GROMACS .gro file of C-alpha atoms in nm:
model
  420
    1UNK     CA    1   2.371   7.643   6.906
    2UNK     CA    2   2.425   7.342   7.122
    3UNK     CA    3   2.085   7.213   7.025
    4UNK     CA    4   2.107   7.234   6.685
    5UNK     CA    5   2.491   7.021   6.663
    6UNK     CA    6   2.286   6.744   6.845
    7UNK     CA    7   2.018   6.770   6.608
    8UNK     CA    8   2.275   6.700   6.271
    9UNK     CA    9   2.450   6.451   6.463
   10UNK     CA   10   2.075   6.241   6.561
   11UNK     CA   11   2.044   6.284   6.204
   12UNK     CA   12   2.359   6.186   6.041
   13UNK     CA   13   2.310   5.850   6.254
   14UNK     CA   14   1.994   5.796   6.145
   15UNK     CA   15   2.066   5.833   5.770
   16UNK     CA   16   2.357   5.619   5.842
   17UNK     CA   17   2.152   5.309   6.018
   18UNK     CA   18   1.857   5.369   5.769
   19UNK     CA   19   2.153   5.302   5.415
   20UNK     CA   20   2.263   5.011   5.605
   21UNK     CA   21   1.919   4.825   5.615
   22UNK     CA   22   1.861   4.937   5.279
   23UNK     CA   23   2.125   4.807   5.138
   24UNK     CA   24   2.040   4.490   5.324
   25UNK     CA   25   1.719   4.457   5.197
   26UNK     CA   26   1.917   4.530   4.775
   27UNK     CA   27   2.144   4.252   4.875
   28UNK     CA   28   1.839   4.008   4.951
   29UNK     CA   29   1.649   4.115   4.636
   30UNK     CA   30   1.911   4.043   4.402
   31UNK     CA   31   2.155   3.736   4.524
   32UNK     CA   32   1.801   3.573   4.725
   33UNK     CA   33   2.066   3.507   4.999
   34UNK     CA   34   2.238   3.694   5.218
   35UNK     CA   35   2.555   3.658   5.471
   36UNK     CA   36   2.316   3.464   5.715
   37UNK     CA   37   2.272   3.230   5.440
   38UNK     CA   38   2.596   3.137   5.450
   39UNK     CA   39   2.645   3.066   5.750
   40UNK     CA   40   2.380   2.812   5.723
   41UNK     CA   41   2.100   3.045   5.923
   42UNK     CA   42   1.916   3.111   5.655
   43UNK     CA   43   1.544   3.147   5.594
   44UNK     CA   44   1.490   2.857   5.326
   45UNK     CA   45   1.508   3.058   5.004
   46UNK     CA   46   1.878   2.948   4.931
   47UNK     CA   47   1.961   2.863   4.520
   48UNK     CA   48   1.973   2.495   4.662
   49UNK     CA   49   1.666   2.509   4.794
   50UNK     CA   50   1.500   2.629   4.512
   51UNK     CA   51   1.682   2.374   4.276
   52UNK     CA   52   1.538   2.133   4.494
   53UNK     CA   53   1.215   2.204   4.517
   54UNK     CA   54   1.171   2.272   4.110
   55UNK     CA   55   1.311   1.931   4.044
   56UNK     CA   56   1.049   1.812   4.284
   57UNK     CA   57   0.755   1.958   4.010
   58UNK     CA   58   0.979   1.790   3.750
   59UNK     CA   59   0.741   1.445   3.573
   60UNK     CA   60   1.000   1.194   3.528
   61UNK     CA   61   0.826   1.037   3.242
   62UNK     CA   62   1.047   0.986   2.907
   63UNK     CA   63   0.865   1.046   2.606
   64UNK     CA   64   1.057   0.920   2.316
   65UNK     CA   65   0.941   0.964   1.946
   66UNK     CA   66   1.033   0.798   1.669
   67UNK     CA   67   1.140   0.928   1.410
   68UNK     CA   68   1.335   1.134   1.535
   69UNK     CA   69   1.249   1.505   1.507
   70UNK     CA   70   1.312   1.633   1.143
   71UNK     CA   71   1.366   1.283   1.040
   72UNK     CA   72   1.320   1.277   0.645
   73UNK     CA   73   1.319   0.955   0.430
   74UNK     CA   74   1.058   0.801   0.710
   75UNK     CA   75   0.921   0.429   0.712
   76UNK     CA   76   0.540   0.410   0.609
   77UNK     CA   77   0.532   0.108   0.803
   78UNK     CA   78   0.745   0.091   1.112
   79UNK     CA   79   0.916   0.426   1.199
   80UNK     CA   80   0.594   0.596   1.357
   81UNK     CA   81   0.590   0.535   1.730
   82UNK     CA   82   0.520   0.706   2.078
   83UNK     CA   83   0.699   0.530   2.374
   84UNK     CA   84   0.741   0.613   2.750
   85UNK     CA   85   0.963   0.490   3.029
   86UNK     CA   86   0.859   0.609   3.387
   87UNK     CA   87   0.527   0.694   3.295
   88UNK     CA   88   0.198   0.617   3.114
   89UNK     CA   89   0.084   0.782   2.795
   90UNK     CA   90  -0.206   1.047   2.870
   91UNK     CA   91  -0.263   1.209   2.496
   92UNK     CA   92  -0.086   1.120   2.138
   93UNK     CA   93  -0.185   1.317   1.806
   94UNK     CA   94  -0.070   1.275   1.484
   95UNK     CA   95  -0.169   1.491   1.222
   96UNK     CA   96  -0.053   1.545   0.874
   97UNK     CA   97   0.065   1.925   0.749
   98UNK     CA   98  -0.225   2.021   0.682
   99UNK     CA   99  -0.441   1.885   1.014
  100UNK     CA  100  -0.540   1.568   0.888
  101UNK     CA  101  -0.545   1.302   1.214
  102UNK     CA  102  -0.378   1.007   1.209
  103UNK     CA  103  -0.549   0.728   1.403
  104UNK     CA  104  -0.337   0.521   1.618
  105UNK     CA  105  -0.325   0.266   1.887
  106UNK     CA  106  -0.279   0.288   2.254
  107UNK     CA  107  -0.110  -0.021   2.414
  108UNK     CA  108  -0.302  -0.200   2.714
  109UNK     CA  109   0.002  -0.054   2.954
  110UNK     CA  110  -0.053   0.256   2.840
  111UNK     CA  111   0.344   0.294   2.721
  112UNK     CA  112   0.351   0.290   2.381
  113UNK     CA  113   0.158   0.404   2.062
  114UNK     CA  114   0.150   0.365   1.692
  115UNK     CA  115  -0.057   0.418   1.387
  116UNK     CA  116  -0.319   0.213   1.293
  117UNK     CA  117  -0.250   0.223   0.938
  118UNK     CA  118  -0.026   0.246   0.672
  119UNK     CA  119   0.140   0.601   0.616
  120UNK     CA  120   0.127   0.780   0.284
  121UNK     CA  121   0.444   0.841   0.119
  122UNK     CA  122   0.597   1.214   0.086
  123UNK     CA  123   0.405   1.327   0.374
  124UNK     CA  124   0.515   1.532   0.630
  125UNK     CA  125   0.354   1.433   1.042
  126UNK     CA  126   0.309   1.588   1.314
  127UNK     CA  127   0.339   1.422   1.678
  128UNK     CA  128   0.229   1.551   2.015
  129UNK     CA  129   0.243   1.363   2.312
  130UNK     CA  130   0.192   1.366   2.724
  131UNK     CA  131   0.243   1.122   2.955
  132UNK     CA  132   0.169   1.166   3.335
  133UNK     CA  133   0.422   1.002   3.625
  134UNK     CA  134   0.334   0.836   3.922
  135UNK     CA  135   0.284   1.109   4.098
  136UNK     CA  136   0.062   1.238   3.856
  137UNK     CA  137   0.331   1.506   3.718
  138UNK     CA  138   0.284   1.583   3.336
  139UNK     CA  139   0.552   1.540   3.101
  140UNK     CA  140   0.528   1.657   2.670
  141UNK     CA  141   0.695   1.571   2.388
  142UNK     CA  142   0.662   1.702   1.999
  143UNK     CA  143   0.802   1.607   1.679
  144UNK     CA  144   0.794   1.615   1.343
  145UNK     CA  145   0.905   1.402   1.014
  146UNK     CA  146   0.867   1.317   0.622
  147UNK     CA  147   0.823   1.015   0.494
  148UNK     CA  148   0.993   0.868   0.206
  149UNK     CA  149   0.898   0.993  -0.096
  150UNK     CA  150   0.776   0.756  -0.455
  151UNK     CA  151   1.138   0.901  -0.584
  152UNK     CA  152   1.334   0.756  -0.294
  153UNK     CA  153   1.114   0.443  -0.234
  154UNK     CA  154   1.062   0.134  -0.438
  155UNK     CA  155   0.774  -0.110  -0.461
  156UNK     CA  156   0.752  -0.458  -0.571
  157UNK     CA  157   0.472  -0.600  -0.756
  158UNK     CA  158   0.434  -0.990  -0.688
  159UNK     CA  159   0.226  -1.312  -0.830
  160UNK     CA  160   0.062  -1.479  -0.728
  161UNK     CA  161  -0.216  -1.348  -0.531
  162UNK     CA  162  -0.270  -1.377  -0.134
  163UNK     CA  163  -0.496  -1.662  -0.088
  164UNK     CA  164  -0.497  -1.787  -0.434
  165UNK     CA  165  -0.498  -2.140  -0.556
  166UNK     CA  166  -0.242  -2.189  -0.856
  167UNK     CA  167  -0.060  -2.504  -1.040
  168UNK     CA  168   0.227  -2.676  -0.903
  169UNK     CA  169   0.415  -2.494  -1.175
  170UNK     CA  170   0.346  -2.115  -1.028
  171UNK     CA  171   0.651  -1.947  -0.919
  172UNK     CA  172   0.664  -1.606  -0.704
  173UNK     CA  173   0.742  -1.390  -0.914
  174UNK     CA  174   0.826  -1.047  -0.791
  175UNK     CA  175   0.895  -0.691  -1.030
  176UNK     CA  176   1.095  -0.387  -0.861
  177UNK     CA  177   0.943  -0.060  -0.952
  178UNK     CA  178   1.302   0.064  -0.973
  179UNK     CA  179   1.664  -0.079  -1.062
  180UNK     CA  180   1.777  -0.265  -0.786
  181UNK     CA  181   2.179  -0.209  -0.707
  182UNK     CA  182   2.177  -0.423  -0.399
  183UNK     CA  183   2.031  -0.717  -0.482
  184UNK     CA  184   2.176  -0.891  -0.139
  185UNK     CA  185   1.999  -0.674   0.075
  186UNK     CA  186   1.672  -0.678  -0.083
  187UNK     CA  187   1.670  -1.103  -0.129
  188UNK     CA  188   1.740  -1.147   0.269
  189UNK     CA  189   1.424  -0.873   0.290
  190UNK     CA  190   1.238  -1.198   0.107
  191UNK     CA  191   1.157  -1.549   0.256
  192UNK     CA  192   0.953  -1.801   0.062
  193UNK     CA  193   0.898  -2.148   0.230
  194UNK     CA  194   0.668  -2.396   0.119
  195UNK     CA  195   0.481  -2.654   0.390
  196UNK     CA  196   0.591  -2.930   0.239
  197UNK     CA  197   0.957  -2.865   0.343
  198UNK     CA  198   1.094  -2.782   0.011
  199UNK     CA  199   1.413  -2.608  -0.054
  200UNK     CA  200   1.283  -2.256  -0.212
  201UNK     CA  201   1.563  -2.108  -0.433
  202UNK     CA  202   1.553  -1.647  -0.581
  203UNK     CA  203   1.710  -1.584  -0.907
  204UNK     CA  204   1.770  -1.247  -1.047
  205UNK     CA  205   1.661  -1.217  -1.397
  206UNK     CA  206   1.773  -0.848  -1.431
  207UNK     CA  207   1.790  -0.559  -1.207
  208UNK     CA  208   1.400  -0.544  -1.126
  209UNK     CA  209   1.274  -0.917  -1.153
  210UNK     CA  210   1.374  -1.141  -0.904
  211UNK     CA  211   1.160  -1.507  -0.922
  212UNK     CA  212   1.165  -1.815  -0.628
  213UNK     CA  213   1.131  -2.191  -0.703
  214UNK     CA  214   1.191  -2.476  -0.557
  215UNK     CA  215   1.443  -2.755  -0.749
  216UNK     CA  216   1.083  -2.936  -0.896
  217UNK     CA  217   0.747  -2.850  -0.931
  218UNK     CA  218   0.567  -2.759  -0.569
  219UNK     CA  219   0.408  -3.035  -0.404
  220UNK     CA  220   0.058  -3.075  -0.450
  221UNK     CA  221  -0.185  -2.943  -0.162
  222UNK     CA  222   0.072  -2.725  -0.018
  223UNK     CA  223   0.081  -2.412   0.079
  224UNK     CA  224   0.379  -2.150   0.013
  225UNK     CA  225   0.440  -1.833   0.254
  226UNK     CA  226   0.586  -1.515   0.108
  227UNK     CA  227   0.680  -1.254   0.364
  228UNK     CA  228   0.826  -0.908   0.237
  229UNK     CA  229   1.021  -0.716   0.516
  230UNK     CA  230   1.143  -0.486   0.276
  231UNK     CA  231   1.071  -0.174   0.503
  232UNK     CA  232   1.368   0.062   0.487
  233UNK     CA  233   1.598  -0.133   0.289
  234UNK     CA  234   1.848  -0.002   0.061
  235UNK     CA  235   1.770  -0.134  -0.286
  236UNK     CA  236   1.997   0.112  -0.436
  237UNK     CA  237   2.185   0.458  -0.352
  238UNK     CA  238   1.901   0.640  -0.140
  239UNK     CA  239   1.612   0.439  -0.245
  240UNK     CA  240   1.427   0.256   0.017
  241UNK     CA  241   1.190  -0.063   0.043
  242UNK     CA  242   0.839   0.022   0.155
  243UNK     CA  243   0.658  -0.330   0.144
  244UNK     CA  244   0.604  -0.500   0.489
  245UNK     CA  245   0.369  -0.808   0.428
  246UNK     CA  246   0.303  -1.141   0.451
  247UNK     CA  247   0.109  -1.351   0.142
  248UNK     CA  248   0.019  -1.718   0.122
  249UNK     CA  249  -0.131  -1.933  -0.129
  250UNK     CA  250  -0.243  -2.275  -0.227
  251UNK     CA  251  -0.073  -2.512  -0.441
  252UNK     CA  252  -0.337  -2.724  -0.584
  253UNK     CA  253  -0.343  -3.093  -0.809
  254UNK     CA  254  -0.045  -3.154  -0.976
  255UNK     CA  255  -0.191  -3.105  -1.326
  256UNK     CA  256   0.098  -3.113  -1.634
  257UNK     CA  257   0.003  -3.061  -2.002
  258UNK     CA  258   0.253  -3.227  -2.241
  259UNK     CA  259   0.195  -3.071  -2.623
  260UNK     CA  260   0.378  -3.270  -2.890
  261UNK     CA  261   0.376  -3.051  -3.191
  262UNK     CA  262   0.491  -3.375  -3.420
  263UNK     CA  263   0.175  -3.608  -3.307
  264UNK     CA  264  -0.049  -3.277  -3.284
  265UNK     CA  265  -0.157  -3.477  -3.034
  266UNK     CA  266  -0.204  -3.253  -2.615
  267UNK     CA  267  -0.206  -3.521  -2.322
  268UNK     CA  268  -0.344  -3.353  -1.988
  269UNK     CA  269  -0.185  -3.554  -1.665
  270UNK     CA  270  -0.313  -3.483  -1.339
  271UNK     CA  271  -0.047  -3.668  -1.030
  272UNK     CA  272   0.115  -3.782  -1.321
  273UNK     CA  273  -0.201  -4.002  -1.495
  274UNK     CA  274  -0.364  -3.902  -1.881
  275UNK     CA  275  -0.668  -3.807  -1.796
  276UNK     CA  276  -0.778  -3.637  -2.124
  277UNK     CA  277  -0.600  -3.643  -2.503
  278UNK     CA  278  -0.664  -3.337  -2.746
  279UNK     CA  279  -0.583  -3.265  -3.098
  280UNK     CA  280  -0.402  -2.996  -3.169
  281UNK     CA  281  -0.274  -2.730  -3.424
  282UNK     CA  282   0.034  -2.585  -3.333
  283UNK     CA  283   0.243  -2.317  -3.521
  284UNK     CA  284   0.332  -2.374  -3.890
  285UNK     CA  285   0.672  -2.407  -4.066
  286UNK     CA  286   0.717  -2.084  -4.062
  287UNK     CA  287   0.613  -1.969  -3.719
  288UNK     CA  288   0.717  -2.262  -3.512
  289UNK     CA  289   0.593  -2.282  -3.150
  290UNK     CA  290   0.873  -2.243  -2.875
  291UNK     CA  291   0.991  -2.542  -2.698
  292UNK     CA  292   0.974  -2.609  -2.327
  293UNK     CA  293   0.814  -2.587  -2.010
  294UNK     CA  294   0.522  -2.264  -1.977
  295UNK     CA  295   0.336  -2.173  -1.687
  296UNK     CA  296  -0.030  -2.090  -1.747
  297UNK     CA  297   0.017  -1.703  -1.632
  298UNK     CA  298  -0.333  -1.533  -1.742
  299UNK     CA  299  -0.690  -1.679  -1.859
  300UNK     CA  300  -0.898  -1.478  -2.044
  301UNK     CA  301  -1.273  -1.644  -2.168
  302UNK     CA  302  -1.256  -1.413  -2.477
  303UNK     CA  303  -0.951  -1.169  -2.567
  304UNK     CA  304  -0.834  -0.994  -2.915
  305UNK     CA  305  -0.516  -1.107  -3.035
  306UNK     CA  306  -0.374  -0.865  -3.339
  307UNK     CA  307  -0.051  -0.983  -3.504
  308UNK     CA  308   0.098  -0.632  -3.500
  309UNK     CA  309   0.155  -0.643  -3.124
  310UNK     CA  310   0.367  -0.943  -3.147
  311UNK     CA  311   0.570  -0.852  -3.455
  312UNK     CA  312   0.308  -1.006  -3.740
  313UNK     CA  313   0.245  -0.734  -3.994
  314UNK     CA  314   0.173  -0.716  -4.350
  315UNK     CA  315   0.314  -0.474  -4.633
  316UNK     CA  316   0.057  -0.195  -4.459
  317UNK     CA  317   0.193  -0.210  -4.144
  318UNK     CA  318  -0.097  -0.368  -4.008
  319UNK     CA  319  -0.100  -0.730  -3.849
  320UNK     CA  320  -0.153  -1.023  -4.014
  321UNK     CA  321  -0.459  -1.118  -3.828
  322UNK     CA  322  -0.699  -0.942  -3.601
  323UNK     CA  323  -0.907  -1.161  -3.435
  324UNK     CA  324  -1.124  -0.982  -3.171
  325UNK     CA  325  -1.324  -1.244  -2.981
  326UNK     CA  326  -1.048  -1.541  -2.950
  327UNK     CA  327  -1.207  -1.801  -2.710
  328UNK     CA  328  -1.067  -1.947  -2.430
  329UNK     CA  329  -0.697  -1.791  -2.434
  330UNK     CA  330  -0.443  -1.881  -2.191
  331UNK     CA  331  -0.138  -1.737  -2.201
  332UNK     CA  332   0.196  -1.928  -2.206
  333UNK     CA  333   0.476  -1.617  -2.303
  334UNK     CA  334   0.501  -1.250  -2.253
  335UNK     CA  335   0.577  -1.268  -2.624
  336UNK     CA  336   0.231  -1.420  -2.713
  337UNK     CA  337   0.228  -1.759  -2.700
  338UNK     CA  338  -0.121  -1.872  -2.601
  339UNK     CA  339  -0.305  -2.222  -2.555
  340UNK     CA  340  -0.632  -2.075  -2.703
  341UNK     CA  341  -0.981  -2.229  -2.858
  342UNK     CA  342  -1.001  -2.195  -3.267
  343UNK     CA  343  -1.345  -2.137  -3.434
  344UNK     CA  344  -1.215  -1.989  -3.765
  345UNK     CA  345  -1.004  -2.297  -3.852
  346UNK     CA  346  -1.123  -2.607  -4.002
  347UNK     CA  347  -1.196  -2.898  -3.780
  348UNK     CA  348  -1.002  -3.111  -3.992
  349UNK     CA  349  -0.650  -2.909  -3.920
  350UNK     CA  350  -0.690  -3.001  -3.550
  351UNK     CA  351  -0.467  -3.326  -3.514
  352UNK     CA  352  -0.336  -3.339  -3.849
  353UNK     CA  353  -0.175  -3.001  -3.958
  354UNK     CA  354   0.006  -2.708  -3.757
  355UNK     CA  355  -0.137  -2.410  -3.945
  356UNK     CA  356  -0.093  -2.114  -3.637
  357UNK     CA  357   0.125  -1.832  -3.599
  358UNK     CA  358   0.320  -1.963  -3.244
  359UNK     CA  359   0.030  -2.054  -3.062
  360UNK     CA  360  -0.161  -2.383  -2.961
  361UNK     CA  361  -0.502  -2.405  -3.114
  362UNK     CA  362  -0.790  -2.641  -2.984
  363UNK     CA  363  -1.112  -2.647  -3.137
  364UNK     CA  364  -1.386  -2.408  -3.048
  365UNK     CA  365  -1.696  -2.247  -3.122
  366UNK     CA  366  -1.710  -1.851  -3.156
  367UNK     CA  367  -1.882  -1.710  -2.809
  368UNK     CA  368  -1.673  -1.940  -2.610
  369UNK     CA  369  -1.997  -2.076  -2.472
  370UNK     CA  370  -1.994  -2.411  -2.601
  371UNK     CA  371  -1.883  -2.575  -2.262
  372UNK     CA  372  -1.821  -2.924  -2.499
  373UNK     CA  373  -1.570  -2.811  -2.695
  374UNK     CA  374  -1.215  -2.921  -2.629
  375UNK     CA  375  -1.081  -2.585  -2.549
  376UNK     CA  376  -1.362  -2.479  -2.295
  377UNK     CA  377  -1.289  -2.854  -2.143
  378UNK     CA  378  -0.920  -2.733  -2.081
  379UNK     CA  379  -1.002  -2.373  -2.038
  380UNK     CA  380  -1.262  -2.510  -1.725
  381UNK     CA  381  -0.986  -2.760  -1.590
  382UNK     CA  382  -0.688  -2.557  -1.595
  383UNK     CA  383  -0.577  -2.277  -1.298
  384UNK     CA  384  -0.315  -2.005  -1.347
  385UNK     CA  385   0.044  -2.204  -1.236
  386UNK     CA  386  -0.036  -2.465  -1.459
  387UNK     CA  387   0.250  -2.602  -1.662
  388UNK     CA  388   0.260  -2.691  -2.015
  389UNK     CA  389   0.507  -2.844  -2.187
  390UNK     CA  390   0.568  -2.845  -2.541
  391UNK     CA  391   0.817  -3.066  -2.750
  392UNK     CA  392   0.901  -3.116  -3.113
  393UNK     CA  393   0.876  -2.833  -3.277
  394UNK     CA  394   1.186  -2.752  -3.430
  395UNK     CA  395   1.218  -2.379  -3.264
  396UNK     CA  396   1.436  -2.322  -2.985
  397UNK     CA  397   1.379  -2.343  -2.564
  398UNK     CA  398   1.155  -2.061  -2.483
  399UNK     CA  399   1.407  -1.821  -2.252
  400UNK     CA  400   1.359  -1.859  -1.877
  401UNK     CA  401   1.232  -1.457  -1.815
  402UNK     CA  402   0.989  -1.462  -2.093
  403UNK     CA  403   0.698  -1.515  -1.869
  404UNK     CA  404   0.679  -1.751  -1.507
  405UNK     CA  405   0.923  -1.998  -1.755
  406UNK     CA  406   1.218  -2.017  -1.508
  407UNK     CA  407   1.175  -2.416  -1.543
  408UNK     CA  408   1.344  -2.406  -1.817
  409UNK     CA  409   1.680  -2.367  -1.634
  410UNK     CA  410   1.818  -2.651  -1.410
  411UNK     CA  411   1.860  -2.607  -1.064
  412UNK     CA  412   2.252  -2.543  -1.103
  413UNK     CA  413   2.168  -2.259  -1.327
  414UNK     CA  414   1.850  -2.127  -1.117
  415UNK     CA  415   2.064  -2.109  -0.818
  416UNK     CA  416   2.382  -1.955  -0.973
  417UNK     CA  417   2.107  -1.609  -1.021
  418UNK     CA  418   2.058  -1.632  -0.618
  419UNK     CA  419   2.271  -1.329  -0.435
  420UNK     CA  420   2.286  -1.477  -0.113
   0.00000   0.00000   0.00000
């Protein structure tokens, strides 16, 4: 019996000693730590230690995108853009929704990236990009954003041309695709500056046309720089400028057309000399010419003209003339006033009687291929921004807005339209 009581109590102590390590070993397992731990005796696998060592696998690269992740309303210009600080760029994508790339371009330091391009409007983009430290640890970034759309965007459409050469009377003239509410901020989006030094003046028309001039005609062989840095302004209550550009162009001779309606008589002056007198017929009685100073705004070598479009209808409804082949048209008015060649009129009319609905008329030939008739010798010497100025009429100043005709207003006046 003897034997058998030391038997249990071997194996009561053995059960005992074999719960203690086990519970050792749970302890370990579940709190990675353990009382030696605390006591600072530990074996290296502390919650400090392991801290530690992860934040030593941690890139410290910082990727920033731009916009910012669900960004909507987005630049097409300017917003797009991959930066780092800590790091150099490894690999940017850009892809539209539906996997189109987006090319872009890598700086020479490697720490910053942008499109190459233009983006489209009411598109949405996708950005991925990695970036390596110097200790070669990777770091990634993604993002996404819309751009803003045609609804919440405007546009506007300008004259002249980039690189064109135009008159000394051409003014910028610039058309909002949508109702501006804030004119201030969308003038100080616009510079215009001419090389010869002159002071270059905006005046809003209306809600979408705003128009620059300087106090007198530009100075001959200048050249005047429009810049639009109308990228995410606020034209009006959610409606944003898209337009980031710069456009120059060439003021040529100083060529000015004086049309006295009373003589019939057109003197061309080029730096202020005659250099060429021309009969004329300008408009009857009953359809006097307007008075004033016109800018040459289109040339056409043939063009229909048809009375109904400008308010000159008969009994039928249908215009009082239809003339389908007019030579040598240069429009003067938005409303249809034209300096344009004449073959159906008499030859006699031209000097001596003003027989035309508005317009000038100079003798022509029909075909406008007659290069020595009067009109094709104006129609060859004339550019676009050429002014003409017409007198003695007996019809009133044609209004500034009604074509490039803001020289019609004195400077006080011009000025008084600027909103800054």
């Amino acid at each position: 019996m003897e034997k058998r009581v030391m038997t249990d109590s071997k194996r009561r102590k053995r059960l005992v000693a074999a719960s203690a390590l086990l519970g050792g070993v749970l302890v370990l397992t579940a709190c990675s730590g353990g009382a030696a731990d605390a006591s600072g005796s530990g074996d290296g696998t502390s919650q400090a230690k392991v801290d530690e060592a992860a934040a030593k696998k941690t890139s410290v690269a910082q990727i920033k995108i731009t916009p910012a992740d669900g960004s909507s309303n987005a630049s097409i210009n300017n917003s797009a853009a991959v930066t780092v600080t800590k790091g150099t760029l490894t690999e940017v994508t850009m892809t539209t929704s539906d996997g189109k790339a987006v090319e872009g371009q890598l700086s020479a330091d490697k720490t910053s990236w942008k499109p190459s391009g233009q983006l489209e409007r009411s598109t949405t983009y996708k950005v991925a990009a990695a970036a390596k430290d110097s200790e070669g640890r990777e770091a990634h970034e993604n993002a996404s954003f819309t751009t803003v759309s045609p609804a919440n965007s405007f546009i506007g459409n300008f004259t002249p041309d980039d690189g064109s050469t135009v008159g000394v009377g051409m003014p910028v003239s610039i058309n909002f695709n949508k109702a501006i509410t804030d004119k201030a901020a969308v003038q100080k989006g616009i510079t215009v500056t001419s090389s010869a030094g002159q002071e270059v003046v905006g005046h809003w028309f209306n809600a979408n046309r705003l128009d620059f001039r300087p106090e007198d005609y530009w100075k001959e062989d200048s050249t005047v720089t429009l810049k639009l840095a109308l990228d995410g302004v606020e034209g009006a209550s959610g409606v944003y400028g898209v337009q980031q550009k710069t456009v120059t162009f060439h003021i040529g001779r100083n060529q000015v057309t004086y049309v006295d309606a009373q003589t019939k008589q057109m003197k061309v002056t080029q730096d202020g000399k005659t250099v060429k007198t021309i009969p004329i017929s300008a408009g009857s009685p009953e359809n006097k010419t307007y008075q004033g100073q016109m800018v040459i705004s289109e040339k056409f070598k043939e063009t229909r003209m048809n009375g109904a479009t400008v308010g000159f209808t008969d009994d039928d409804g249908k215009g009082e003339y239809d003339i389908k082949d007019v030579p040598h048209a240069m429009r003067l008015t938005n409303s249809g006033t034209f300096v344009h060649g004449n073959y159906w009129g008499a030859k006699s009319v031209f000097g001596n009687v003003n027989t035309s609905h508005g317009c000038v008329g100079l003798s022509d030939t029909k075909g406008a291929n007659d290069a020595s008739t009067p009109a094709a010798w104006f129609f060859d010497n004339s550019i676009v921004g050429d002014v003409v100025v017409v007198s003695n009429t007996g019809d009133k100043t044609v209004a500034p807005d009604n074509g490039l005709n803001g020289w019609n207003m004195d400077w006080a006046q011009w000025k008084a339209g600027s909103a800054v």
